[in-house]
Coordinates of C-alpha atoms (C1' of nucleotides) in Angstrom, one line a residue:
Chain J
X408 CA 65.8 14.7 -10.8
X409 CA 64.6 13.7 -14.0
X410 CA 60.9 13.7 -15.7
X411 CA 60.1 11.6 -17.9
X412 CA 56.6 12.8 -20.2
X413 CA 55.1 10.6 -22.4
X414 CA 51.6 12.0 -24.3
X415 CA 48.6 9.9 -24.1
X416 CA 47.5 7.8 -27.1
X417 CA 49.5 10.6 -28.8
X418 CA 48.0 10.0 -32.6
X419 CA 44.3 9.1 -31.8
X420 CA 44.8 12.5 -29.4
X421 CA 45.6 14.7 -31.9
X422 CA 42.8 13.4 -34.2
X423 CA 40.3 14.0 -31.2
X424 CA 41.7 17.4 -30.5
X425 CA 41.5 18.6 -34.5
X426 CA 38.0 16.8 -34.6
X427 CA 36.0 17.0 -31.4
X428 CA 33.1 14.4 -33.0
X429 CA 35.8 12.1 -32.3
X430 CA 36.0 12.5 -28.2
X431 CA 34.8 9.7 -26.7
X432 CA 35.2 7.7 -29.4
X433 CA 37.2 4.9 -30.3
X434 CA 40.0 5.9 -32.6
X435 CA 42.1 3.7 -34.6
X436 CA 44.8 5.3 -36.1
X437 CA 46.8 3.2 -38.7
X438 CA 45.3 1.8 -41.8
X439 CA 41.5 2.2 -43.3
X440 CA 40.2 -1.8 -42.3
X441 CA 40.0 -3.6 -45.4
X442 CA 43.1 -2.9 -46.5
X443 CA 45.4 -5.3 -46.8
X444 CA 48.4 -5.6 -44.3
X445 CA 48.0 -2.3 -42.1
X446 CA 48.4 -2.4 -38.3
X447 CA 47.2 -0.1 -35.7
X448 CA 49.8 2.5 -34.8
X449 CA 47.9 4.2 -31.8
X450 CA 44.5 4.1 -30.5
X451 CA 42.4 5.9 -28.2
X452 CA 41.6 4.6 -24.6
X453 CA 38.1 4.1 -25.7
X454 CA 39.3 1.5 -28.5
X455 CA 41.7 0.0 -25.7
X456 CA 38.6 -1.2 -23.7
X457 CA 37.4 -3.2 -26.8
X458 CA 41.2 -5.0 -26.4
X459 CA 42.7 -3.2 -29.0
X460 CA 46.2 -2.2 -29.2
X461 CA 49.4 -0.7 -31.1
X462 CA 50.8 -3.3 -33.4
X463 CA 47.9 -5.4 -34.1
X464 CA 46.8 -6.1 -37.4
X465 CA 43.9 -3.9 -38.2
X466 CA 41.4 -6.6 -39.9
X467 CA 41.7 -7.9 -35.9
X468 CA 41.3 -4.6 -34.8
X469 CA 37.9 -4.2 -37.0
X470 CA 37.2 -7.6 -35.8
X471 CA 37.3 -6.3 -32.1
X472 CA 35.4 -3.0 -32.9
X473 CA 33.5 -2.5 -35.8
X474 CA 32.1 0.8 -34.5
X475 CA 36.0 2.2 -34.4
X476 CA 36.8 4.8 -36.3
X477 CA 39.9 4.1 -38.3
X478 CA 42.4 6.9 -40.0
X479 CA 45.5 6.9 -41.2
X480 CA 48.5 8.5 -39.7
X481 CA 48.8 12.3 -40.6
X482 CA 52.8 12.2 -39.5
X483 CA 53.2 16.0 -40.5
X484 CA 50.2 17.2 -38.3
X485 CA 51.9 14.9 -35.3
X486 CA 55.2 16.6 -35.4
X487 CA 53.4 20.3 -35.7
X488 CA 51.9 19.3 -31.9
X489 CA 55.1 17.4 -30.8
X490 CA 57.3 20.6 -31.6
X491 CA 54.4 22.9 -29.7
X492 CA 54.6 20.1 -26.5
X493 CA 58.6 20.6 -26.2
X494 CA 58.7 24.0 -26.5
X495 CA 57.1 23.9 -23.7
X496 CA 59.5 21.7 -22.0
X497 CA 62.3 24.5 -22.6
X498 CA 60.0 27.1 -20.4
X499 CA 61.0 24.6 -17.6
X500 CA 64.7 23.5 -18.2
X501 CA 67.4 23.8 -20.6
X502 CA 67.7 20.5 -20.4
X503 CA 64.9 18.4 -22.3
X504 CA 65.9 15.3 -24.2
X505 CA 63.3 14.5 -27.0
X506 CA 63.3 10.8 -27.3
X507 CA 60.9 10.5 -29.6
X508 CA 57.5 12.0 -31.5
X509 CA 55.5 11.4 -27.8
X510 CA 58.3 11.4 -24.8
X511 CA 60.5 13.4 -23.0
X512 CA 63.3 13.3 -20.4
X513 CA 63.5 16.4 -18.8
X514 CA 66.1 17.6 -16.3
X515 CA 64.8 19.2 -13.7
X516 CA 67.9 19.8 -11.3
X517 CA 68.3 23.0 -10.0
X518 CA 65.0 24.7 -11.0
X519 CA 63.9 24.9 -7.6
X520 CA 64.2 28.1 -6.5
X521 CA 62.6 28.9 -10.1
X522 CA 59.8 26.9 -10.0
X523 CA 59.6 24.9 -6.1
X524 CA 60.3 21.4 -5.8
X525 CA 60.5 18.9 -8.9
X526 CA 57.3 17.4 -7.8
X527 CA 54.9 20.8 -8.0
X528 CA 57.2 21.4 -11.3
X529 CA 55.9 18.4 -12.7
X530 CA 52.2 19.2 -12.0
X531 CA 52.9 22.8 -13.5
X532 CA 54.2 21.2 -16.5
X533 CA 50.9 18.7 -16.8
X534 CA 48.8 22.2 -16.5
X535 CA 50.4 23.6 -19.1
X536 CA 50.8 21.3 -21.6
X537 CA 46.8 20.7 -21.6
X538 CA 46.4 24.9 -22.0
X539 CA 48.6 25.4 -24.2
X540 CA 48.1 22.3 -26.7
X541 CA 44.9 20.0 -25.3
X542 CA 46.6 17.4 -24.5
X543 CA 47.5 14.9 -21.6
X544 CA 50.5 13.6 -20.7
X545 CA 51.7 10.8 -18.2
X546 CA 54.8 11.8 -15.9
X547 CA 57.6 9.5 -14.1
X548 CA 60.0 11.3 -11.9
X549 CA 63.0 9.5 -10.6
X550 CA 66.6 10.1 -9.5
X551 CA 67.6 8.4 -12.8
X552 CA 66.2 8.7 -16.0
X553 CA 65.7 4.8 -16.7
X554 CA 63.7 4.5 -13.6
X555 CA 61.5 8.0 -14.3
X556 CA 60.9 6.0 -17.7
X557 CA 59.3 3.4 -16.1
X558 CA 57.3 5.0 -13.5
X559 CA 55.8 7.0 -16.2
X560 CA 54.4 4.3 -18.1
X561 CA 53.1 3.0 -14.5
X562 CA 51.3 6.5 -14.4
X563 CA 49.0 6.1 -17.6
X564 CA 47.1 7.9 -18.8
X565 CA 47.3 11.6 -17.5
X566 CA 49.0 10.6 -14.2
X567 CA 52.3 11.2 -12.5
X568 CA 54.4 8.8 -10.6
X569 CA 57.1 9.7 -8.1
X570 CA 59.6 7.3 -7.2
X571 CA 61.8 9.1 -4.5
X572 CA 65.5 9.2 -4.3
X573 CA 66.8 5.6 -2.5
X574 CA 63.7 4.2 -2.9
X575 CA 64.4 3.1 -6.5
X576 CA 65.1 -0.5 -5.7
X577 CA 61.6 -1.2 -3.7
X578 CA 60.6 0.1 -6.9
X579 CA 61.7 -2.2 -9.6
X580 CA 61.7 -5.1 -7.1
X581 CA 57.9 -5.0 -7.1
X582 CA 57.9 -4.8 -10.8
X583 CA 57.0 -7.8 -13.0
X584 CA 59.3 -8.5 -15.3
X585 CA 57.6 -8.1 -18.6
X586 CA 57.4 -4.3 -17.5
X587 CA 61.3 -3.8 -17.3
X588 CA 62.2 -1.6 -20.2
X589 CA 64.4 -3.7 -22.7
X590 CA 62.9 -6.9 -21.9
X591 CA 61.3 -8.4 -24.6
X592 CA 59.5 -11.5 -26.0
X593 CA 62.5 -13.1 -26.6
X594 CA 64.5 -11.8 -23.7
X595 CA 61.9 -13.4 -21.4
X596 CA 61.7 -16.6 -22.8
X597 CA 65.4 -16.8 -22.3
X598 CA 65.0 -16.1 -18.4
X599 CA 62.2 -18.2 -18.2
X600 CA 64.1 -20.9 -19.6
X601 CA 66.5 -21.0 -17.2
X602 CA 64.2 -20.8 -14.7
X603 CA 63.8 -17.0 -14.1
X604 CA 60.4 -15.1 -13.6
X605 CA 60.5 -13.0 -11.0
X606 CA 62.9 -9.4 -10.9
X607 CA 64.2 -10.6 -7.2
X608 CA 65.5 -14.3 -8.8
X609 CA 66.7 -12.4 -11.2
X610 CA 68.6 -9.3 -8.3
X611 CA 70.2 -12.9 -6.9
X612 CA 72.0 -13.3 -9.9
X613 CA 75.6 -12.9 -10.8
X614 CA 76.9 -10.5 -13.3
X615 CA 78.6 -13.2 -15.1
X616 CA 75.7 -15.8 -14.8
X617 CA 73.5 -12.6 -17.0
X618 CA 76.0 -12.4 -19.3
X619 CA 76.6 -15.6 -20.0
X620 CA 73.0 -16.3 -20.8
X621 CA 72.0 -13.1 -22.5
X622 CA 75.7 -11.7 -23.9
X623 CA 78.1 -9.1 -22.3
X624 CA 75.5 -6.1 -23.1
X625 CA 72.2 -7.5 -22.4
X626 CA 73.6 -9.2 -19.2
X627 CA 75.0 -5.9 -18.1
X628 CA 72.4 -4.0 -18.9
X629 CA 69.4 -6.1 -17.1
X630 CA 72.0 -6.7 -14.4
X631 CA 71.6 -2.7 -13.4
X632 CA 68.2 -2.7 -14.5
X633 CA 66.8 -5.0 -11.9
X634 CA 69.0 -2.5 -9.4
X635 CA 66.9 0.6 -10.3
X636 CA 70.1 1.9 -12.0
X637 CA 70.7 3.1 -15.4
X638 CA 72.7 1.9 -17.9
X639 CA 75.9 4.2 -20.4
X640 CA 73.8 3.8 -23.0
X641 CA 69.8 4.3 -22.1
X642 CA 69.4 8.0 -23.5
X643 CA 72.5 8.7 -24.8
X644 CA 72.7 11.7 -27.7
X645 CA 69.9 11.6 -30.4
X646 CA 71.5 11.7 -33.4
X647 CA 70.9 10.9 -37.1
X648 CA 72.6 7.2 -37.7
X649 CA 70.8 6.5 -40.6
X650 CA 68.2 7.1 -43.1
X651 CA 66.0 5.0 -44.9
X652 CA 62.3 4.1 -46.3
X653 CA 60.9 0.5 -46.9
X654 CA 57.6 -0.3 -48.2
X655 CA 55.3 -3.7 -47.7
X656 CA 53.3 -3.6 -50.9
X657 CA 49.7 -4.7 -50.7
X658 CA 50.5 -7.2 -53.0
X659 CA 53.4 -9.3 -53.4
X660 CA 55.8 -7.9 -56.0
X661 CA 57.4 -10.6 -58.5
X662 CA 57.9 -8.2 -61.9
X663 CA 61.4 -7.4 -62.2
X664 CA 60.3 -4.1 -63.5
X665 CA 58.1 -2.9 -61.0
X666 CA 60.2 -4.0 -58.2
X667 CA 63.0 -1.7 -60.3
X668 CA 60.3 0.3 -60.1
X669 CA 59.7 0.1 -57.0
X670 CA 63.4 0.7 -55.5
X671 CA 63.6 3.7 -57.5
X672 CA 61.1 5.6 -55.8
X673 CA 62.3 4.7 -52.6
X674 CA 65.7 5.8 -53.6
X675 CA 63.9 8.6 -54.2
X676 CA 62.8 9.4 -51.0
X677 CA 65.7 8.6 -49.1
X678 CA 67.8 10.6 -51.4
X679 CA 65.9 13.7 -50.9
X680 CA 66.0 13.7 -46.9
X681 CA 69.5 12.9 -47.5
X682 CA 69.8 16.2 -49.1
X683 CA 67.0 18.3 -47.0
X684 CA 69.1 17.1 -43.9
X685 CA 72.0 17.4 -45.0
X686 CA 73.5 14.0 -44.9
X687 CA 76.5 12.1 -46.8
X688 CA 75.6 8.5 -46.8
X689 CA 78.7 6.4 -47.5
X690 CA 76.8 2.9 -46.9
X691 CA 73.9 1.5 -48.8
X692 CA 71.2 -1.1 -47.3
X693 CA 68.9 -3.1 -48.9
X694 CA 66.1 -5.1 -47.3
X695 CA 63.7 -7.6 -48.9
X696 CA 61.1 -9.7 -46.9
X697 CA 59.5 -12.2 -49.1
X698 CA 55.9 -13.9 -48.4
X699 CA 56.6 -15.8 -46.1
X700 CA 58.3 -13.0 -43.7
X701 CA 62.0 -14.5 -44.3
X702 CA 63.7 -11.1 -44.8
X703 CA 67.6 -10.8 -45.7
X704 CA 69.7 -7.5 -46.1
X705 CA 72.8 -6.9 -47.7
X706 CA 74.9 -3.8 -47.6
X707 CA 78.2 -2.2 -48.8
X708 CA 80.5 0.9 -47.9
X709 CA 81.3 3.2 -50.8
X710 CA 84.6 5.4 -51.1
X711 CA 82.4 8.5 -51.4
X712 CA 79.0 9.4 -50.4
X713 CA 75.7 9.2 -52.1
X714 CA 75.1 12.1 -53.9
X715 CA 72.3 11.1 -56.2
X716 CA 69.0 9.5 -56.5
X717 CA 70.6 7.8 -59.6
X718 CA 74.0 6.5 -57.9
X719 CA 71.9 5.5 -55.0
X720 CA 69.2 3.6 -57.1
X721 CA 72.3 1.2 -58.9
X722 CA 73.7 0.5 -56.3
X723 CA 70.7 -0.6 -54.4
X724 CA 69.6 -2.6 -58.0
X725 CA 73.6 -4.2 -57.9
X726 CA 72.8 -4.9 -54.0
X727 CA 69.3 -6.8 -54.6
X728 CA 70.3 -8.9 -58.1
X729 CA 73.1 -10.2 -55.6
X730 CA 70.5 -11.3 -52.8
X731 CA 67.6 -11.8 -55.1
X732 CA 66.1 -15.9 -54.5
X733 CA 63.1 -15.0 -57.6
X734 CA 60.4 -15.1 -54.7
X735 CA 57.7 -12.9 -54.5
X736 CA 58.6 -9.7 -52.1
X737 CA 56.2 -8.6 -49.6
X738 CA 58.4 -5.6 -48.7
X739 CA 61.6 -4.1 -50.2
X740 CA 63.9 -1.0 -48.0
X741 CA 67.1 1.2 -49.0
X742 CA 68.8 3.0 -46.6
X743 CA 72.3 4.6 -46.2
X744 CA 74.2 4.8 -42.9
X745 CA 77.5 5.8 -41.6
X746 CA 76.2 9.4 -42.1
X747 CA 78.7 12.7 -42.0
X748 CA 77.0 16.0 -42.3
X749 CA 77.4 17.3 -45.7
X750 CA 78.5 21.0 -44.8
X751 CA 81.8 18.5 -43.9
X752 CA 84.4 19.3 -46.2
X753 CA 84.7 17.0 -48.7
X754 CA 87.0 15.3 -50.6
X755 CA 86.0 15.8 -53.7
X756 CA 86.0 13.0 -56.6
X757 CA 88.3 13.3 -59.5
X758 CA 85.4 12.7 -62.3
X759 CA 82.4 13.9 -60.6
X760 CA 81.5 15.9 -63.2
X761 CA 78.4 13.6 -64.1
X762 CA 77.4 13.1 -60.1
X763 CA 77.6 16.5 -59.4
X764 CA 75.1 17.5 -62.2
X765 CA 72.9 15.0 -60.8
X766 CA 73.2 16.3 -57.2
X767 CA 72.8 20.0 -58.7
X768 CA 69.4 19.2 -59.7
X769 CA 68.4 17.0 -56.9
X770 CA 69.2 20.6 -54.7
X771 CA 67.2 22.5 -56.8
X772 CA 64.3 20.0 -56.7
X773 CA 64.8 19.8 -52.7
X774 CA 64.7 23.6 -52.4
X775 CA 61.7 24.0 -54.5
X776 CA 59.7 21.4 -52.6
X777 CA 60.4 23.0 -49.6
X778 CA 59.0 26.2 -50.6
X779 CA 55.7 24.7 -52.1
X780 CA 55.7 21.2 -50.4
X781 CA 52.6 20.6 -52.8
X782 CA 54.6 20.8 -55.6
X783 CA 55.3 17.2 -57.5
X784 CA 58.2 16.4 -59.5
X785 CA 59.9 13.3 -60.5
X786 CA 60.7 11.3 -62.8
X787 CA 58.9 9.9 -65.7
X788 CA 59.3 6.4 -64.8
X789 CA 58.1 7.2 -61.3
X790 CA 55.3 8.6 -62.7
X791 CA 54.2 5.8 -65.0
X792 CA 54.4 3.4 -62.0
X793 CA 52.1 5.9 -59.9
X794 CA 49.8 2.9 -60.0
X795 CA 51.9 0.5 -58.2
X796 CA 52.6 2.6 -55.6
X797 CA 49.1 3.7 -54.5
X798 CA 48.7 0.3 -54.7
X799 CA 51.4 -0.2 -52.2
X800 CA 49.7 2.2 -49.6
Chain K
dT609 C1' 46.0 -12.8 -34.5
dC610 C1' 49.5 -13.6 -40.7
dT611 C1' 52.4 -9.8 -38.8
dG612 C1' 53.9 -1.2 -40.5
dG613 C1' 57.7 2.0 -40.7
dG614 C1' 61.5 4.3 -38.7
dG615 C1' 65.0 3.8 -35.9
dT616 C1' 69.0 2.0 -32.2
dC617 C1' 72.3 -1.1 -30.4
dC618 C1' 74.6 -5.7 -30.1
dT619 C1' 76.9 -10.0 -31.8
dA620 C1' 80.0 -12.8 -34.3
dG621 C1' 82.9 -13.8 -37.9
dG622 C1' 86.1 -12.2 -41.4
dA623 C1' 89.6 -9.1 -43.5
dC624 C1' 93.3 -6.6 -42.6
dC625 C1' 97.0 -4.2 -40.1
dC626 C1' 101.0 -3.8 -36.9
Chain Y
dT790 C1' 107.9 -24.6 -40.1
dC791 C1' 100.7 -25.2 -38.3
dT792 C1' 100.4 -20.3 -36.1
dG793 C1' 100.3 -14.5 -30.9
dG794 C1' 97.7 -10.6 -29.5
dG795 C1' 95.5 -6.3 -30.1
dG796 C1' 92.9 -3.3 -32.8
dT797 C1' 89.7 -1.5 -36.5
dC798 C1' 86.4 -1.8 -39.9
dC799 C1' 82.8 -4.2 -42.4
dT800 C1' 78.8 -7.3 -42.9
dA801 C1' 74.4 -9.9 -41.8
dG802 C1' 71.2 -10.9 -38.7
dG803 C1' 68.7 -10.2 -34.4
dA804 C1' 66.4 -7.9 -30.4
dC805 C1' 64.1 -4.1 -29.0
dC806 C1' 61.6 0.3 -28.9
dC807 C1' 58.0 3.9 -30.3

DNA sequence: TCTGGGGTCCTAGGACCC
DNA sequence: TCTGGGGTCCTAGGACCC
């Protein structure tokens, strides 16, 4: 049996929990109102009522309810509580699979004769959780983990929902279909286009009819899906695939030098939890979205990996002059996949000499920030353009 | 409603190889 | 000489999720 646990409101939570003026409240977390181009990343229950909700932009958000109190995201402080919720987890099974900052899948086969039947587990867990950390959680428990997943989102907030063994299928037959994870927007207006709406039309279906409408995967996947049965792929192995950072700058960016500038720094940043994590990176990505939301990427596979800020920075400048239409950007990204940890033995380059300077001080900078993680250092061009990038915020 | 940031997986076409 | 089949890797874009 598997649980799935998913913490309430999880952000807007936390900021309740570390200020208690704020229970009962409607918490926005996300971006200050006002400021240009934020949405809202989580929000209390209390803002939900006013029909607020994750992704909306937050001038809408203020629209809806003035009287909501707005913050922006303290990421660090999210993970502290996340970490402190999942070791809890591990008191219950060896067997947790963190999906995310908020959920959970949790294997609870054969801790019965530790802890009774997965059901009273579950309810132990709920306890705890709330002593040890304040918080609620909602809980799906289900012969597979797709299904648990669903029936814990059906159990919001602070409830539990037990979907027995064989009885999956009354299950997702009763569901509508906008609930069934990995349906979207666009995958629904593709089954209603061909005249689908309902998850029994869609049970009548052939295999081959799905695919040939939503592609081999998709097909495949909803085909199980509307079965109650889980697909290879649902919670297969977190790990690291890529790494990256992107920015949408308050205002559009159309100075060649500040958008330099501006792919610098996030060269920066990527470059140094390459390092901290340590990653080699042997494919670059760069995004640009311009004004009007068209967005393009271009990327390219290098012989060796990344190994500094520098080397990453020109070959995300060579990458962007080659995509570049002279718009004004709304949001620029670099990232680097096809990732090998670094403790890999390498083959090393025959003139690295210059490189490995480079990465010697990066490492040196890394290990310093992580022992004072107040401590700033860049460079001096970063810290001319200071400006632009609070302005970006 | 004027649309964040960090990810994952899939698709389709092209290059290249045997 | 007008053109196979299988496989891998790369690229750009898209859909989806939290």
């Amino acid at each position: 049996m598997y649980l799935h646990v998913d913490l309430d409101a999880f952000f807007a939570s936390v900021e309740q929990l570390d200020n208690p003026d704020l229970k009962g409240k409607p918490v926005i977390v996300g971006a200050l109102p006002g400021t240009n181009r934020g949405v809202v990343s989580t929000c209390s229950y209390e803002a939900r009522s006013f029909g607020v909700h994750s992704a909306m932009p937050i001038d809408k958000a203020y629209k809806l309810c003035p009287q909501g109190i707005f913050l922006v995201p303290r990421m660090k402080r999210y993970h502290e509580k996340s970490s402190e919720v999942m070791n809890v987890f591990f008191d219950f099974s060896p067997d947790v699979k963190q999906m995310s900052v908020d959920e959970a899948f949790i294997d609870l086969s054969g801790t019965e004769k530790l802890f009774g039947p997965p059901e009273k587990t579950a309810f132990t867990i709920k306890a705890k959780i709330k002593e040890k950390t304040g918080l609620t959680v909602s809980m799906g428990l289900a012969s597979n983990r797709y299904v648990a997943k669903i029936a814990s989102g059906m159990s919001k907030p602070d409830g539990f929902f037990y979907v027995k063994e064989n009885s999956e299928l009354d299950f997702i037959t009763t569901l509508p279909l906008n609930k069934i994870w990995g349906i979207g927007k666009k995958t629904l207006e593709k089954l209603n286009k061909v005249g689908f709406y309902t998850v029994p039309q869609i049970q009548k279906a052939s295999l081959p009819l799905l695919e040939s409408i939503l592609g081999k995967a998709a097909g495949l996947f909803l085909y199980k899906a509307v079965r109650g049965q889980e697909a290879e792929n649902f919670s297969s192995e977190v790990q690291s695939k890529s790494i990256s950072a992107e920015t949408t700058y308050k205002e559009d960016l159309v100075d060649t030098y500040i958008i330099e500038t501006a792919l610098q720094e996030l060269a920066h940043t990527v470059m140094f939890r390459l390092i901290k994590e340590g990653w080699n990176g042997f494919t670059v990505f760069l995004k640009i979205r311009y004004e009007d939301f068209s967005t393009c990427s271009i990327q390219e596979t290098l012989p060796i990996p990344i190994s500094s800020t520098d080397m990453l920075y020109k070959t995300a400048i060579k990458l962007f002059y080659q995509r570049y239409n002279g718009k004004p950007i709304r949001l620029l990204g670099i990232g680097t996949t096809n990732l090998e940890k670094s403790s890999l033995p390498q083959q090393s380059e025959l003139f690295d000499t210059e490189n490995k300077k480079k990465q010697q001080i990066e490492m040196a900078i890394a290990s310093l920030k992580e022992k004072n993680p107040n401590l700033t250092i860049t460079t001096a061009r970063l810290m001319k353009a200071t400006d632009i990038s609070k302005k970006g915020k």
